[in-house]
CSV table of N, CA and C in Angstrom, one decimal:
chain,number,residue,atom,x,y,z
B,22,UNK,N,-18.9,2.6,25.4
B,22,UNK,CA,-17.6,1.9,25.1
B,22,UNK,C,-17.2,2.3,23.7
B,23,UNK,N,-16.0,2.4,23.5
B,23,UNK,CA,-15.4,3.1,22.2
B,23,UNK,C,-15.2,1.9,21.6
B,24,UNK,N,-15.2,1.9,20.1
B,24,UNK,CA,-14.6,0.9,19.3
B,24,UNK,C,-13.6,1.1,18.0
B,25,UNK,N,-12.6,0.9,18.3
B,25,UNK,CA,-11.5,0.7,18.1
B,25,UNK,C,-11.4,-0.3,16.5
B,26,UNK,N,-11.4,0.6,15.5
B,26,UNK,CA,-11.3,-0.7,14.3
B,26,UNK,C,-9.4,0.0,13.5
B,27,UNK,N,-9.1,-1.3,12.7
B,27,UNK,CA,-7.7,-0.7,11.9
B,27,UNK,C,-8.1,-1.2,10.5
B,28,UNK,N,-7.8,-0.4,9.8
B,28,UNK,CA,-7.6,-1.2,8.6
B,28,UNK,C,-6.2,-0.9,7.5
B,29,UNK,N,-6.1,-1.6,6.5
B,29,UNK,CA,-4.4,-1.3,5.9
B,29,UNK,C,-5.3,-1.1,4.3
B,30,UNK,N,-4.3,0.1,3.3
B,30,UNK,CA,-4.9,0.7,2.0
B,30,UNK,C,-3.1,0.9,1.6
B,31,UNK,N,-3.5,0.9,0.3
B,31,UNK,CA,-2.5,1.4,-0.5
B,31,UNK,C,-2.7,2.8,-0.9
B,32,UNK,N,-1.7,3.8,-0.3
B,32,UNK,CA,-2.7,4.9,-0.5
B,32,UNK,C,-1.1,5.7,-1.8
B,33,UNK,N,-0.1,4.9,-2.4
B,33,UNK,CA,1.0,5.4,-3.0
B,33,UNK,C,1.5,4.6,-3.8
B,34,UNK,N,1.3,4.2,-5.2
B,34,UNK,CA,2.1,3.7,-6.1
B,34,UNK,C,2.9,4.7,-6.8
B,35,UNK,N,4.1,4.3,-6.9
B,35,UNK,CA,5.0,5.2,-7.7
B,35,UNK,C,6.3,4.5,-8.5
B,36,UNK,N,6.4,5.2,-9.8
B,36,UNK,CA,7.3,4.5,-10.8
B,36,UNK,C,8.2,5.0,-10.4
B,37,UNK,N,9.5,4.5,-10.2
B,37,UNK,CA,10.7,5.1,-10.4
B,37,UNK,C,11.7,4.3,-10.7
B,38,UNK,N,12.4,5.1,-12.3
B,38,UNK,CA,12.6,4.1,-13.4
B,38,UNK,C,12.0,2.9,-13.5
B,39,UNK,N,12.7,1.9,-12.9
B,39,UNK,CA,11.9,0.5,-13.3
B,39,UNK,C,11.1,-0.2,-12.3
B,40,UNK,N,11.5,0.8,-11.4
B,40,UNK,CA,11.1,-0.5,-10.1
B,40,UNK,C,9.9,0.4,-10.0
B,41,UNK,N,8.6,0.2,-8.8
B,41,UNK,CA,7.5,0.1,-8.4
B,41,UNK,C,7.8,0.4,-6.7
B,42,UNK,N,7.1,1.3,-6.3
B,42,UNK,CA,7.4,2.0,-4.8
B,42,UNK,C,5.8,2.2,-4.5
B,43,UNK,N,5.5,0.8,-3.5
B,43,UNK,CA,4.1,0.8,-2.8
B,43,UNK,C,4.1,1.3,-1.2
B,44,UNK,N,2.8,2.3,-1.1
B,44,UNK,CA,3.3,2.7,0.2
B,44,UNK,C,1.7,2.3,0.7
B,45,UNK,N,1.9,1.4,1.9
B,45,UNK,CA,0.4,0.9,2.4
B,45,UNK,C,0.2,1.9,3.9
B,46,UNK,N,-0.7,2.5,3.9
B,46,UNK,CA,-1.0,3.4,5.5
B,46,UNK,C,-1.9,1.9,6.6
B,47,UNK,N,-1.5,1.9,7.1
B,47,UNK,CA,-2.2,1.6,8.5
B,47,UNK,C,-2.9,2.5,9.3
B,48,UNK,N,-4.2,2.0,9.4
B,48,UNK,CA,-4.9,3.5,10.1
B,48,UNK,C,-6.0,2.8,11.3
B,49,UNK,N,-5.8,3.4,11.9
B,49,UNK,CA,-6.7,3.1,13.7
B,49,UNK,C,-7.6,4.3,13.6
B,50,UNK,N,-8.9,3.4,13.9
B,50,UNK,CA,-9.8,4.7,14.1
B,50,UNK,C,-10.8,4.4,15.3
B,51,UNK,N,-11.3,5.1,16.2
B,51,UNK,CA,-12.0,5.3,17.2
B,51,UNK,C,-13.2,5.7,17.0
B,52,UNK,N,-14.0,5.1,17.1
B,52,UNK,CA,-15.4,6.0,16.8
B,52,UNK,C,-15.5,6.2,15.6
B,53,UNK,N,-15.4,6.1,14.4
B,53,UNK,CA,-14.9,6.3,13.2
B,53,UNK,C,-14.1,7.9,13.3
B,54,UNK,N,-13.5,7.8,14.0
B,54,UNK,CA,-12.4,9.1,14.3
B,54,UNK,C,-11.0,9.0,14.0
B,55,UNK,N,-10.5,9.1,12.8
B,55,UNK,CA,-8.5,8.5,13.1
B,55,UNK,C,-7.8,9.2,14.0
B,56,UNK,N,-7.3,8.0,14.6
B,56,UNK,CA,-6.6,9.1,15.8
B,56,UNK,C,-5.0,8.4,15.5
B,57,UNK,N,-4.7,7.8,14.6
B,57,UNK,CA,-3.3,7.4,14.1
B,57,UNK,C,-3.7,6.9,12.9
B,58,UNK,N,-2.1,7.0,12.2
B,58,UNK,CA,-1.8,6.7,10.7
B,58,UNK,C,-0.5,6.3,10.5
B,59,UNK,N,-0.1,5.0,10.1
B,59,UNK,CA,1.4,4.8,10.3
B,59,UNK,C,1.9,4.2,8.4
B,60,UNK,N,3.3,4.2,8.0
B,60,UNK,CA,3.1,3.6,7.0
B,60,UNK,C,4.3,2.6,6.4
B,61,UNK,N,3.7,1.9,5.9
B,61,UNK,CA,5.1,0.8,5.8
B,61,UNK,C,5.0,0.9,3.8
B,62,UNK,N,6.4,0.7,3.5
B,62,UNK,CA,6.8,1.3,1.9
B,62,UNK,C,7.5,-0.4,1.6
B,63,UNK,N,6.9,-0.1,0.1
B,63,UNK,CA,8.3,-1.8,0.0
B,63,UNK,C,8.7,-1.4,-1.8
B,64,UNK,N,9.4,-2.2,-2.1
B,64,UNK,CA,9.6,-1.6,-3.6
B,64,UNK,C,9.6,-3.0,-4.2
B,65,UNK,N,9.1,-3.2,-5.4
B,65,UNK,CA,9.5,-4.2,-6.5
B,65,UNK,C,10.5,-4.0,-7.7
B,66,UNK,N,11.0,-4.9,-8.0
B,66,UNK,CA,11.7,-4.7,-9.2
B,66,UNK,C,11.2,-5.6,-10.2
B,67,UNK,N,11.7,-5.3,-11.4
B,67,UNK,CA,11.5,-6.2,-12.4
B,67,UNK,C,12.1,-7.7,-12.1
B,68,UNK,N,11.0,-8.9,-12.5
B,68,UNK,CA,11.4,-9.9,-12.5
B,68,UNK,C,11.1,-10.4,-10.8
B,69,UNK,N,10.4,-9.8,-9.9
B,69,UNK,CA,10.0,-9.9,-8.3
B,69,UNK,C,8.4,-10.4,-8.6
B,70,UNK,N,8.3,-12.0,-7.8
B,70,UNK,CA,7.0,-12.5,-7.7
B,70,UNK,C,5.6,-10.9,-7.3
B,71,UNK,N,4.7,-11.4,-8.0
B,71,UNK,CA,4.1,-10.6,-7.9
B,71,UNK,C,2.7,-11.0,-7.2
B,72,UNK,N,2.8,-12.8,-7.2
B,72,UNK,CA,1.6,-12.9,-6.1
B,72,UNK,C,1.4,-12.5,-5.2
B,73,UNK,N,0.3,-12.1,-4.4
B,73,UNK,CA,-0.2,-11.4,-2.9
B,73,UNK,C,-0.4,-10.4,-3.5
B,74,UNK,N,0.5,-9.6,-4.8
B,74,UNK,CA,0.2,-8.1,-4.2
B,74,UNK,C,-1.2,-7.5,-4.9
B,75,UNK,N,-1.6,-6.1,-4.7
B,75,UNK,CA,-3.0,-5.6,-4.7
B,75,UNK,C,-3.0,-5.8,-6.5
B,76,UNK,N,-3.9,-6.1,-6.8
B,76,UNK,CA,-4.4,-6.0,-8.2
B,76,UNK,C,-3.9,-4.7,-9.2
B,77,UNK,N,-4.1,-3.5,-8.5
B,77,UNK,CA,-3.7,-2.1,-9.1
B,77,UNK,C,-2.2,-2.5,-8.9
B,78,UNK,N,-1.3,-2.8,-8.3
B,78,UNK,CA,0.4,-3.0,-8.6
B,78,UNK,C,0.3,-3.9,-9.2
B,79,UNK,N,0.0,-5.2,-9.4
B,79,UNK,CA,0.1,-5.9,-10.4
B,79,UNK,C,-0.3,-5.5,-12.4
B,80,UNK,N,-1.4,-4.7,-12.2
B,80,UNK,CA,-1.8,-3.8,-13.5
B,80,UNK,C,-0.5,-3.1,-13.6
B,81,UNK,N,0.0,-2.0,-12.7
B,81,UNK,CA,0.8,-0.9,-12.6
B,81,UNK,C,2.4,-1.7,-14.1
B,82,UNK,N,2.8,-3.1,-12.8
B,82,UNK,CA,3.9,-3.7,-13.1
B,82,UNK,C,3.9,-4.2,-14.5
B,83,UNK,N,2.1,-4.8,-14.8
B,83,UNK,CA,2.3,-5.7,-16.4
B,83,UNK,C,2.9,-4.3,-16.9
B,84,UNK,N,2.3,-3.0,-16.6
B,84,UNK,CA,2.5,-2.2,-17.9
B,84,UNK,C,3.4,-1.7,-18.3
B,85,UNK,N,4.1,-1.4,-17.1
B,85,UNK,CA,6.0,-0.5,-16.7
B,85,UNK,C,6.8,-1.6,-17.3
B,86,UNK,N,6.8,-3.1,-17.0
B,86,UNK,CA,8.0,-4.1,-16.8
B,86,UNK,C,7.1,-5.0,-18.6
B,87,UNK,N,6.3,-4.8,-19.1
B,87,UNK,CA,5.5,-5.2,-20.4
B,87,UNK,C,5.5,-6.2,-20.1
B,88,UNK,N,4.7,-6.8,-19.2
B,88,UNK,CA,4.5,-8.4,-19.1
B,88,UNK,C,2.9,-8.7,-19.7
């Protein structure tokens, strides 16, 4: 029987000008085999709650937005 696990990574932070462009992959793997990879993008701006997000965008943001 195959087993089927997913898990979600940030595999893209990127500055542009002020805002913050996080890109998280979704990835299905089989067997430890990826056999899909999908990805959902979101962007922050200055002055956007920053709770939930990954520790590395929050670092990213103090330092771009000088908080």
């Amino acid at each position: 029987m195959s087993t089927l696990t997913e898990s979600q990574e940030i595999d893209v932070i990127e500055v542009v000008g002020s805002n913050i462009q996080v890109r998280t992959a979704t990835i299905i793997l089989r067997d430890d085999v990826e056999i899909s990879r999908s990805f959902h993008r979101h962007v922050l701006a200055q002055g956007d709650d920053l709770s939930g997000q990954d520790p590395k965008v929050v670092a990213i943001a103090n330092a771009v937005w000088g908080l």
